Amino acid sequence: MKQSHYDYLVVGAGISSAVFVHEAAKLGKSCLIIDRRDHIAGNIYTEEVEGINVHRYGAHIFHTSLRPVWDYVNQFAEFNNYVNSPVAVYKDELYNLPFNMNTFSKMWGIRTPAEAVEIIERQKAEAAELIGNGEPANLEEQALSLIGRDVYVKLVKGYTEKQWGRSCTELPADIIKRLPVRLTYDNNYFNDRWQGVPMGGYTTMVRRMFGDAEIQLSTEYREFKEQNPDIADRTIYCGPIDEYFDFKLGTLEYRSLRFETETVECENWQGNAVVNYTEREVPYTRIIEHKHFEKQESPVSVITREYPADWKPGDEPYYPINDERNSKLYAEYEQLAKQEGNVVFAGRLGGYKYYDMDKAIDAAFDLVKDELGIDLRA
Ligand code: FAD
């Protein structure tokens, strides 16, 4: 440590803290950032393997309709024109995503939106007959009533069951509220106004945001704080909120993921960055071929298989489970957090929320406004 005292101790070196630290530095505030990992950028970390920028914690595509957020990130990186157009493999069939006219044409051998609507409506009516007058009792019934049998069986069922580790008939209906159908030949997965991947990777972008701020890696908050109780006036804590309070009210639950990355002796392995595997029998949900995000050239390729996994304390927390138990527990921790003087909880772990990157940045804008009095949306 260069100083014995800082204005802020910032726990976590992810994108949420990077926004805060960048703005604090502009006001001349000193920040010490610590992270338990041995690298910066949190879950959006990209590392170079065989000259290819590999997304270590899963595929990350930046997409947003929030202009202030888009303008903000463009200060730190040049975004390419990557458009996310995943494909899905079901047995030996291959379909475009999201569900659109390319998907329907392949599935039913049709050409026009009217033909697709007719088939979908017929299959929805069949589902309604099956369900009867009541509300869908589970996720399977919900999906059947929203999209019909064919798309559900081939593209929703197996993938969802792998994601949650449970059968669709045992999952609550409200996990799926909508299954958007696009009646055009448009494979762009996102509807957002802006989209891309930072050229050179996310880690470079986050490093630029941190600027000259001091960062101490492989450092656990609890031990560090015990050894340095008076290190800062205030703390911005982007770690798990329940862990901060030593799980005294209970443990907030997550779904986890396991990644298996390998280098393959092949210039172009699957022809697309993201390929989903929608049948249950294949144990992974996706294979990512990283070079396609930035159209990087290399005689070899790096691919990652993504396996959904149960979570237990100590595993990487990826997706919060926002069911009744966990939402209630989080609300109780939130009350405790409000009483904690000089500590502000932020980021996806501090707020126990799934945030896309743009929403994490937008939430950090609120933090900057409350804490530093700067309105980044003005
Ligand atoms: P994090 O990046 O998790 O940073 C928190 C940091 O705090 C971590 O580095 C952690 O090590 C550190 N930390 C925690 N506790 C402690 C402690 N006690 N002591 C020290 N350090 C600690 N968003 C998109 O917009 N597009 C996508 O395509 C996309 N894909 C995703 C794919 C997956 C598989 C997942 C899980 C998320 C995806 N996201 C995507 C969301 C994106 O990852 C998040 O928005 C972003 O990472 C949130 O950043 P953060 O700074 O809040 O948290």
Tab-separated table of C-alpha atoms and ligand atoms in Angstrom:
chain	number	residue	atom	x	y	z
A	1	MET	CA	0.000	0.000	0.000
A	2	LYS	CA	1.290	3.379	-0.950
A	3	GLN	CA	-0.720	5.262	1.666
A	4	SER	CA	-1.749	4.490	5.219
A	5	HIS	CA	-5.198	5.944	4.672
A	6	TYR	CA	-7.598	6.322	1.716
A	7	ASP	CA	-10.895	8.047	1.106
A	8	TYR	CA	-12.365	4.754	-0.106
A	9	LEU	CA	-11.687	1.070	0.237
A	10	VAL	CA	-13.320	-0.561	-2.792
A	11	VAL	CA	-13.973	-4.286	-2.499
A	12	GLY	CA	-14.102	-6.035	-5.888
A	13	ALA	CA	-12.372	-5.004	-9.108
A	14	GLY	CA	-15.316	-5.594	-11.468
A	15	ILE	CA	-17.101	-3.190	-13.793
A	16	SER	CA	-19.317	-1.771	-11.023
A	17	SER	CA	-16.352	-0.613	-8.946
A	18	ALA	CA	-14.451	0.533	-12.037
A	19	VAL	CA	-17.149	3.154	-12.740
A	20	PHE	CA	-17.020	4.376	-9.164
A	21	VAL	CA	-13.223	4.521	-8.956
A	22	HIS	CA	-12.940	6.375	-12.264
A	23	GLU	CA	-15.333	9.078	-11.110
A	24	ALA	CA	-13.865	9.310	-7.599
A	25	ALA	CA	-10.398	9.852	-9.077
A	26	LYS	CA	-11.722	12.768	-11.135
A	27	LEU	CA	-12.689	14.450	-7.845
A	28	GLY	CA	-9.238	13.756	-6.398
A	29	LYS	CA	-10.516	11.060	-4.014
A	30	SER	CA	-8.089	8.263	-3.247
A	31	CYS	CA	-9.253	4.655	-3.633
A	32	LEU	CA	-7.647	1.375	-2.708
A	33	ILE	CA	-9.212	-1.515	-4.615
A	34	ILE	CA	-8.908	-5.077	-3.372
A	35	ASP	CA	-10.066	-8.304	-5.001
A	36	ARG	CA	-9.816	-11.897	-3.832
A	37	ARG	CA	-9.104	-13.039	-7.397
A	38	ASP	CA	-5.690	-12.697	-8.995
A	39	HIS	CA	-6.997	-10.459	-11.762
A	40	ILE	CA	-9.135	-7.373	-12.315
A	41	ALA	CA	-12.439	-7.074	-14.240
A	42	GLY	CA	-14.480	-9.552	-12.175
A	43	ASN	CA	-16.714	-11.749	-14.272
A	44	ILE	CA	-16.101	-9.839	-17.475
A	45	TYR	CA	-12.409	-10.745	-17.365
A	46	THR	CA	-10.859	-11.640	-20.719
A	47	GLU	CA	-7.440	-13.265	-20.942
A	48	GLU	CA	-5.278	-13.909	-23.970
A	49	VAL	CA	-4.831	-17.578	-24.885
A	50	GLU	CA	-3.061	-18.447	-28.169
A	51	GLY	CA	-3.498	-14.815	-29.204
A	52	ILE	CA	-7.281	-15.031	-28.708
A	53	ASN	CA	-9.272	-13.037	-26.134
A	54	VAL	CA	-10.982	-15.671	-24.026
A	55	HIS	CA	-14.007	-14.768	-21.869
A	56	ARG	CA	-13.073	-16.807	-18.785
A	57	TYR	CA	-16.413	-16.495	-17.002
A	58	GLY	CA	-18.724	-17.057	-19.960
A	59	ALA	CA	-19.550	-15.243	-23.207
A	60	HIS	CA	-20.003	-11.507	-22.674
A	61	ILE	CA	-21.654	-9.385	-25.329
A	62	PHE	CA	-22.273	-5.755	-24.539
A	63	HIS	CA	-25.746	-4.587	-25.518
A	64	THR	CA	-27.729	-1.601	-24.347
A	65	SER	CA	-30.423	0.902	-25.147
A	66	LEU	CA	-29.157	3.312	-22.492
A	67	ARG	CA	-27.387	6.108	-24.339
A	68	PRO	CA	-25.462	7.523	-21.336
A	69	VAL	CA	-24.107	4.031	-20.623
A	70	TRP	CA	-23.121	3.456	-24.259
A	71	ASP	CA	-21.384	6.851	-24.445
A	72	TYR	CA	-19.662	6.128	-21.141
A	73	VAL	CA	-18.096	2.780	-22.115
A	74	ASN	CA	-16.998	4.169	-25.460
A	75	GLN	CA	-14.578	6.453	-23.620
A	76	PHE	CA	-12.576	3.405	-22.606
A	77	ALA	CA	-12.829	1.048	-25.565
A	78	GLU	CA	-13.630	0.889	-29.219
A	79	PHE	CA	-16.497	-1.537	-29.701
A	80	ASN	CA	-16.629	-3.698	-32.810
A	81	ASN	CA	-19.793	-4.481	-34.728
A	82	TYR	CA	-20.286	-7.968	-33.303
A	83	VAL	CA	-23.943	-8.979	-33.417
A	84	ASN	CA	-24.955	-11.925	-31.290
A	85	SER	CA	-26.621	-14.529	-33.534
A	86	PRO	CA	-26.450	-17.838	-31.702
A	87	VAL	CA	-27.494	-21.109	-33.252
A	88	ALA	CA	-29.051	-24.084	-31.488
A	89	VAL	CA	-28.246	-27.735	-32.058
A	90	TYR	CA	-30.999	-30.250	-31.317
A	91	LYS	CA	-29.895	-33.821	-32.105
A	92	ASP	CA	-28.691	-33.509	-35.726
A	93	GLU	CA	-30.779	-30.407	-36.494
A	94	LEU	CA	-29.497	-26.834	-36.420
A	95	TYR	CA	-31.712	-23.785	-35.819
A	96	ASN	CA	-31.214	-20.021	-35.701
A	97	LEU	CA	-31.992	-18.109	-32.521
A	98	PRO	CA	-33.876	-16.158	-31.308
A	99	PHE	CA	-37.052	-17.844	-32.583
A	100	ASN	CA	-37.561	-16.162	-35.941
A	101	MET	CA	-38.550	-16.910	-39.519
A	102	ASN	CA	-35.243	-18.714	-40.162
A	103	THR	CA	-36.034	-21.021	-37.231
A	104	PHE	CA	-39.607	-21.653	-38.366
A	105	SER	CA	-38.681	-22.129	-42.007
A	106	LYS	CA	-36.162	-24.814	-41.033
A	107	MET	CA	-38.529	-26.457	-38.562
A	108	TRP	CA	-41.646	-26.599	-40.733
A	109	GLY	CA	-40.425	-26.076	-44.314
A	110	ILE	CA	-42.445	-22.865	-44.627
A	111	ARG	CA	-41.637	-19.423	-46.021
A	112	THR	CA	-44.116	-16.751	-44.884
A	113	PRO	CA	-44.984	-15.207	-41.494
A	114	ALA	CA	-48.660	-16.131	-42.060
A	115	GLU	CA	-47.741	-19.813	-42.317
A	116	ALA	CA	-45.657	-19.594	-39.125
A	117	VAL	CA	-48.435	-17.832	-37.211
A	118	GLU	CA	-50.937	-20.456	-38.298
A	119	ILE	CA	-48.790	-23.331	-37.021
A	120	ILE	CA	-47.894	-21.587	-33.750
A	121	GLU	CA	-51.515	-20.660	-33.047
A	122	ARG	CA	-52.683	-24.211	-33.804
A	123	GLN	CA	-50.095	-25.657	-31.424
A	124	LYS	CA	-50.958	-23.085	-28.752
A	125	ALA	CA	-54.613	-24.077	-29.041
A	126	GLU	CA	-53.639	-27.740	-28.595
A	127	ALA	CA	-51.758	-26.781	-25.441
A	128	ALA	CA	-54.732	-24.767	-24.131
A	129	GLU	CA	-56.932	-27.832	-24.585
A	130	LEU	CA	-54.449	-29.938	-22.663
A	131	ILE	CA	-54.174	-27.452	-19.799
A	132	GLY	CA	-57.914	-26.845	-19.581
A	133	ASN	CA	-59.330	-23.669	-18.091
A	134	GLY	CA	-56.825	-23.177	-15.284
A	135	GLU	CA	-53.527	-21.324	-15.249
A	136	PRO	CA	-50.401	-23.220	-16.418
A	137	ALA	CA	-49.338	-25.354	-13.444
A	138	ASN	CA	-45.649	-25.532	-14.288
A	139	LEU	CA	-43.019	-24.287	-16.700
A	140	GLU	CA	-43.798	-26.956	-19.288
A	141	GLU	CA	-47.452	-25.928	-19.484
A	142	GLN	CA	-46.484	-22.276	-19.534
A	143	ALA	CA	-44.040	-22.748	-22.423
A	144	LEU	CA	-46.470	-24.928	-24.389
A	145	SER	CA	-49.158	-22.275	-24.068
A	146	LEU	CA	-46.765	-19.522	-25.170
A	147	ILE	CA	-45.003	-21.166	-28.113
A	148	GLY	CA	-46.550	-24.569	-28.892
A	149	ARG	CA	-45.147	-28.088	-28.907
A	150	ASP	CA	-42.442	-28.114	-31.605
A	151	VAL	CA	-40.402	-25.115	-30.486
A	152	TYR	CA	-40.824	-26.113	-26.840
A	153	VAL	CA	-39.605	-29.689	-27.329
A	154	LYS	CA	-36.708	-28.869	-29.625
A	155	LEU	CA	-35.460	-25.540	-28.320
A	156	VAL	CA	-36.766	-24.832	-24.806
A	157	LYS	CA	-37.243	-28.036	-22.815
A	158	GLY	CA	-33.794	-29.641	-22.650
A	159	TYR	CA	-31.925	-26.350	-22.383
A	160	THR	CA	-34.115	-25.087	-19.523
A	161	GLU	CA	-33.906	-28.411	-17.668
A	162	LYS	CA	-30.105	-28.332	-17.861
A	163	GLN	CA	-30.030	-24.704	-16.715
A	164	TRP	CA	-32.102	-25.400	-13.608
A	165	GLY	CA	-31.123	-29.015	-12.988
A	166	ARG	CA	-34.812	-29.963	-12.802
A	167	SER	CA	-37.564	-31.182	-15.090
A	168	CYS	CA	-39.763	-28.471	-16.652
A	169	THR	CA	-42.792	-30.102	-15.028
A	170	GLU	CA	-41.229	-29.441	-11.608
A	171	LEU	CA	-40.281	-25.835	-12.320
A	172	PRO	CA	-42.660	-22.950	-11.540
A	173	ALA	CA	-44.523	-21.461	-14.501
A	174	ASP	CA	-43.451	-17.897	-13.749
A	175	ILE	CA	-39.754	-18.533	-14.582
A	176	ILE	CA	-40.817	-17.924	-18.184
A	177	LYS	CA	-43.043	-14.899	-18.613
A	178	ARG	CA	-42.637	-14.432	-22.365
A	179	LEU	CA	-41.100	-16.356	-25.243
A	180	PRO	CA	-40.704	-13.689	-27.884
A	181	VAL	CA	-41.329	-14.740	-31.467
A	182	ARG	CA	-39.909	-12.684	-34.293
A	183	LEU	CA	-41.778	-12.901	-37.567
A	184	THR	CA	-38.871	-11.621	-39.658
A	185	TYR	CA	-35.699	-13.265	-40.948
A	186	ASP	CA	-33.584	-11.515	-38.299
A	187	ASN	CA	-31.049	-13.542	-36.288
A	188	ASN	CA	-29.885	-10.644	-34.075
A	189	TYR	CA	-30.470	-12.017	-30.580
A	190	PHE	CA	-30.812	-8.678	-28.837
A	191	ASN	CA	-33.335	-5.926	-29.493
A	192	ASP	CA	-31.078	-3.232	-28.055
A	193	ARG	CA	-30.038	-0.089	-29.904
A	194	TRP	CA	-26.276	-0.689	-29.447
A	195	GLN	CA	-24.233	-3.864	-29.312
A	196	GLY	CA	-20.636	-5.062	-29.631
A	197	VAL	CA	-17.526	-6.384	-27.944
A	198	PRO	CA	-14.624	-4.102	-26.926
A	199	MET	CA	-11.716	-4.602	-29.299
A	200	GLY	CA	-8.780	-5.823	-27.249
A	201	GLY	CA	-11.010	-7.383	-24.592
A	202	TYR	CA	-12.897	-6.287	-21.485
A	203	THR	CA	-9.865	-6.468	-19.201
A	204	THR	CA	-8.125	-3.704	-21.149
A	205	MET	CA	-11.271	-1.600	-20.951
A	206	VAL	CA	-11.579	-2.050	-17.176
A	207	ARG	CA	-7.870	-1.352	-16.675
A	208	ARG	CA	-8.334	1.991	-18.447
A	209	MET	CA	-11.261	2.775	-16.159
A	210	PHE	CA	-9.185	2.103	-13.033
A	211	GLY	CA	-6.428	4.375	-14.396
A	212	ASP	CA	-3.684	4.924	-11.826
A	213	ALA	CA	-5.734	3.767	-8.848
A	214	GLU	CA	-4.039	1.343	-6.531
A	215	ILE	CA	-5.183	-2.293	-6.823
A	216	GLN	CA	-4.281	-5.136	-4.512
A	217	LEU	CA	-5.176	-8.577	-5.906
A	218	SER	CA	-5.523	-11.971	-4.176
A	219	THR	CA	-6.775	-10.096	-1.118
A	220	GLU	CA	-9.756	-11.189	0.996
A	221	TYR	CA	-11.844	-8.372	2.433
A	222	ARG	CA	-12.358	-9.902	5.874
A	223	GLU	CA	-8.677	-10.558	6.609
A	224	PHE	CA	-7.607	-7.293	5.039
A	225	LYS	CA	-10.076	-5.318	7.122
A	226	GLU	CA	-9.007	-7.076	10.319
A	227	GLN	CA	-5.404	-6.189	9.627
A	228	ASN	CA	-6.195	-2.652	8.420
A	229	PRO	CA	-9.271	-1.479	10.356
A	230	ASP	CA	-8.716	2.220	9.673
A	231	ILE	CA	-7.605	2.001	6.076
A	232	ALA	CA	-10.383	4.213	4.642
A	233	ASP	CA	-13.136	6.659	5.548
A	234	ARG	CA	-15.710	4.711	3.581
A	235	THR	CA	-16.073	1.318	1.925
A	236	ILE	CA	-17.738	0.432	-1.374
A	237	TYR	CA	-18.444	-3.264	-0.996
A	238	CYS	CA	-19.143	-5.215	-4.228
A	239	GLY	CA	-18.889	-8.683	-2.665
A	240	PRO	CA	-21.772	-10.939	-1.551
A	241	ILE	CA	-23.963	-9.120	0.975
A	242	ASP	CA	-24.660	-12.241	3.095
A	243	GLU	CA	-20.942	-13.002	3.339
A	244	TYR	CA	-20.279	-9.486	4.650
A	245	PHE	CA	-22.621	-10.232	7.565
A	246	ASP	CA	-21.053	-13.661	8.081
A	247	PHE	CA	-24.267	-15.348	6.838
A	248	LYS	CA	-25.872	-14.588	10.166
A	249	LEU	CA	-29.436	-14.527	8.773
A	250	GLY	CA	-28.876	-17.449	6.368
A	251	THR	CA	-27.261	-18.062	2.984
A	252	LEU	CA	-28.453	-16.519	-0.258
A	253	GLU	CA	-28.559	-19.158	-3.003
A	254	TYR	CA	-27.295	-19.138	-6.584
A	255	ARG	CA	-27.021	-21.325	-9.662
A	256	SER	CA	-23.453	-21.927	-10.666
A	257	LEU	CA	-21.574	-22.812	-13.848
A	258	ARG	CA	-18.562	-24.894	-14.701
A	259	PHE	CA	-16.412	-24.014	-17.683
A	260	GLU	CA	-14.185	-26.414	-19.598
A	261	THR	CA	-11.825	-24.619	-21.942
A	262	GLU	CA	-9.580	-26.267	-24.527
A	263	THR	CA	-7.428	-25.295	-27.470
A	264	VAL	CA	-8.359	-27.140	-30.638
A	265	GLU	CA	-6.057	-27.661	-33.618
A	266	CYS	CA	-8.550	-26.145	-35.988
A	267	GLU	CA	-8.812	-22.690	-37.469
A	268	ASN	CA	-12.587	-22.505	-37.355
A	269	TRP	CA	-14.206	-25.101	-35.132
A	270	GLN	CA	-17.930	-24.341	-35.104
A	271	GLY	CA	-18.295	-21.296	-37.362
A	272	ASN	CA	-20.031	-19.170	-34.733
A	273	ALA	CA	-19.177	-17.643	-31.339
A	274	VAL	CA	-22.151	-19.181	-29.521
A	275	VAL	CA	-23.765	-22.556	-30.187
A	276	ASN	CA	-26.483	-23.742	-27.782
A	277	TYR	CA	-27.151	-27.440	-27.212
A	278	THR	CA	-30.836	-27.828	-26.521
A	279	GLU	CA	-31.216	-31.564	-25.917
A	280	ARG	CA	-30.991	-32.800	-22.350
A	281	GLU	CA	-28.685	-35.715	-23.193
A	282	VAL	CA	-25.789	-33.356	-24.048
A	283	PRO	CA	-24.564	-32.246	-20.596
A	284	TYR	CA	-23.417	-28.726	-21.517
A	285	THR	CA	-25.696	-25.876	-22.556
A	286	ARG	CA	-23.343	-23.977	-24.844
A	287	ILE	CA	-20.014	-24.061	-26.602
A	288	ILE	CA	-18.297	-20.727	-27.064
A	289	GLU	CA	-15.639	-20.285	-29.775
A	290	HIS	CA	-13.949	-17.136	-28.561
A	291	LYS	CA	-12.101	-15.976	-31.690
A	292	HIS	CA	-15.376	-15.104	-33.446
A	293	PHE	CA	-16.182	-12.286	-30.993
A	294	GLU	CA	-13.376	-10.164	-32.386
A	295	LYS	CA	-12.793	-11.981	-35.697
A	296	GLN	CA	-9.322	-12.886	-34.443
A	297	GLU	CA	-7.042	-14.866	-36.705
A	298	SER	CA	-5.048	-17.836	-35.473
A	299	PRO	CA	-4.224	-21.311	-36.830
A	300	VAL	CA	-5.836	-22.800	-33.693
A	301	SER	CA	-9.016	-22.021	-31.805
A	302	VAL	CA	-10.091	-21.866	-28.157
A	303	ILE	CA	-13.479	-23.251	-27.172
A	304	THR	CA	-15.332	-23.394	-23.853
A	305	ARG	CA	-18.082	-25.809	-22.870
A	306	GLU	CA	-20.489	-24.316	-20.334
A	307	TYR	CA	-22.093	-26.695	-17.800
A	308	PRO	CA	-24.802	-25.443	-15.432
A	309	ALA	CA	-24.082	-26.578	-11.885
A	310	ASP	CA	-25.678	-26.690	-8.478
A	311	TRP	CA	-24.231	-24.128	-6.116
A	312	LYS	CA	-23.037	-24.622	-2.580
A	313	PRO	CA	-21.303	-22.066	-0.347
A	314	GLY	CA	-17.758	-21.566	-1.588
A	315	ASP	CA	-18.640	-22.137	-5.282
A	316	GLU	CA	-18.652	-19.249	-7.762
A	317	PRO	CA	-22.017	-17.490	-7.450
A	318	TYR	CA	-23.375	-16.751	-10.944
A	319	TYR	CA	-27.151	-16.497	-11.073
A	320	PRO	CA	-29.115	-15.371	-7.993
A	321	ILE	CA	-32.231	-17.432	-7.366
A	322	ASN	CA	-34.886	-14.792	-6.960
A	323	ASP	CA	-37.548	-17.021	-5.437
A	324	GLU	CA	-39.598	-16.118	-2.371
A	325	ARG	CA	-37.136	-17.461	0.211
A	326	ASN	CA	-34.122	-15.703	-1.241
A	327	SER	CA	-35.928	-12.428	-1.992
A	328	LYS	CA	-37.159	-12.263	1.590
A	329	LEU	CA	-33.724	-13.074	2.968
A	330	TYR	CA	-32.104	-10.452	0.762
A	331	ALA	CA	-34.619	-7.846	1.989
A	332	GLU	CA	-33.556	-8.629	5.563
A	333	TYR	CA	-29.881	-8.245	4.701
A	334	GLU	CA	-30.718	-4.987	2.946
A	335	GLN	CA	-32.146	-3.684	6.237
A	336	LEU	CA	-28.914	-4.602	8.031
A	337	ALA	CA	-26.907	-2.943	5.254
A	338	LYS	CA	-28.769	0.343	5.775
A	339	GLN	CA	-27.613	0.409	9.396
A	340	GLU	CA	-23.981	-0.160	8.439
A	341	GLY	CA	-22.355	3.269	8.672
A	342	ASN	CA	-19.738	4.138	6.056
A	343	VAL	CA	-20.261	1.011	3.983
A	344	VAL	CA	-22.187	1.091	0.714
A	345	PHE	CA	-23.214	-2.198	-0.942
A	346	ALA	CA	-23.054	-2.265	-4.725
A	347	GLY	CA	-22.695	-4.437	-7.819
A	348	ARG	CA	-24.410	-7.703	-8.637
A	349	LEU	CA	-23.238	-9.441	-5.445
A	350	GLY	CA	-23.851	-6.524	-3.099
A	351	GLY	CA	-27.379	-6.165	-4.502
A	352	TYR	CA	-28.047	-9.914	-5.044
A	353	LYS	CA	-29.304	-9.166	-8.572
A	354	TYR	CA	-28.604	-10.455	-12.047
A	355	TYR	CA	-27.395	-7.398	-13.942
A	356	ASP	CA	-26.369	-7.303	-17.574
A	357	MET	CA	-23.252	-5.161	-17.889
A	358	ASP	CA	-25.165	-2.077	-18.965
A	359	LYS	CA	-27.513	-2.377	-15.989
A	360	ALA	CA	-24.548	-2.860	-13.643
A	361	ILE	CA	-23.045	0.351	-15.041
A	362	ASP	CA	-26.368	2.144	-14.785
A	363	ALA	CA	-26.656	1.077	-11.125
A	364	ALA	CA	-23.085	2.331	-10.596
A	365	PHE	CA	-24.221	5.703	-12.007
A	366	ASP	CA	-26.717	5.839	-9.107
A	367	LEU	CA	-23.931	5.010	-6.679
A	368	VAL	CA	-21.762	7.789	-8.135
A	369	LYS	CA	-24.628	10.247	-7.825
A	370	ASP	CA	-25.435	9.351	-4.221
A	371	GLU	CA	-21.846	9.087	-3.053
A	372	LEU	CA	-19.994	11.663	-5.131
A	373	GLY	CA	-22.773	13.982	-6.278
A	374	ILE	CA	-21.969	13.533	-9.990
A	375	ASP	CA	-24.852	12.959	-12.405
A	376	LEU	CA	-23.454	10.845	-15.222
A	377	ARG	CA	-26.765	10.863	-17.073
A	378	ALA	CA	-26.883	14.642	-17.407
B	1	FAD	P1	-18.293	-8.901	-10.518
B	1	FAD	O1	-17.782	-8.819	-11.908
B	1	FAD	O2	-18.706	-10.221	-10.001
B	1	FAD	O3	-17.164	-8.274	-9.550
B	1	FAD	C1	-17.164	-8.484	-8.162
B	1	FAD	C2	-15.736	-8.756	-7.710
B	1	FAD	O4	-15.704	-8.753	-6.283
B	1	FAD	C3	-15.202	-10.112	-8.159
B	1	FAD	O5	-14.023	-9.942	-8.919
B	1	FAD	C4	-14.930	-10.845	-6.851
B	1	FAD	O6	-13.768	-11.645	-6.895
B	1	FAD	C5	-14.759	-9.696	-5.853
B	1	FAD	N1	-15.075	-10.079	-4.486
B	1	FAD	C6	-16.231	-10.599	-4.024
B	1	FAD	N2	-16.166	-10.791	-2.701
B	1	FAD	C7	-14.946	-10.386	-2.301
B	1	FAD	C8	-14.286	-10.346	-1.026
B	1	FAD	N3	-14.894	-10.753	0.091
B	1	FAD	N4	-13.019	-9.879	-0.974
B	1	FAD	C9	-12.386	-9.461	-2.106
B	1	FAD	N5	-12.977	-9.466	-3.322
B	1	FAD	C10	-14.236	-9.918	-3.416
B	1	FAD	N6	-23.848	-9.169	-19.179
B	1	FAD	C11	-24.034	-8.629	-20.402
B	1	FAD	O7	-24.321	-7.433	-20.507
B	1	FAD	N7	-23.855	-9.373	-21.544
B	1	FAD	C12	-23.545	-10.699	-21.500
B	1	FAD	O8	-23.411	-11.347	-22.547
B	1	FAD	C13	-23.379	-11.305	-20.208
B	1	FAD	N8	-23.064	-12.594	-20.113
B	1	FAD	C14	-22.960	-13.174	-18.884
B	1	FAD	C15	-22.670	-14.531	-18.815
B	1	FAD	C16	-22.582	-15.157	-17.586
B	1	FAD	C17	-22.279	-16.614	-17.526
B	1	FAD	C18	-22.807	-14.404	-16.390
B	1	FAD	C19	-22.763	-15.086	-15.050
B	1	FAD	C20	-23.044	-13.044	-16.447
B	1	FAD	C21	-23.133	-12.411	-17.693
B	1	FAD	N9	-23.353	-11.044	-17.801
B	1	FAD	C22	-23.536	-10.479	-19.053
B	1	FAD	C23	-23.430	-10.167	-16.594
B	1	FAD	C24	-22.062	-9.551	-16.186
B	1	FAD	O9	-21.146	-10.585	-15.912
B	1	FAD	C25	-22.260	-8.637	-14.950
B	1	FAD	O10	-23.097	-7.570	-15.296
B	1	FAD	C26	-20.973	-8.022	-14.377
B	1	FAD	O11	-19.956	-8.950	-14.232
B	1	FAD	C27	-21.270	-7.364	-13.033
B	1	FAD	O12	-20.094	-6.760	-12.524
B	1	FAD	P2	-19.867	-6.489	-10.966
B	1	FAD	O13	-18.709	-5.580	-10.876
B	1	FAD	O14	-21.134	-6.051	-10.347
B	1	FAD	O15	-19.532	-7.927	-10.325
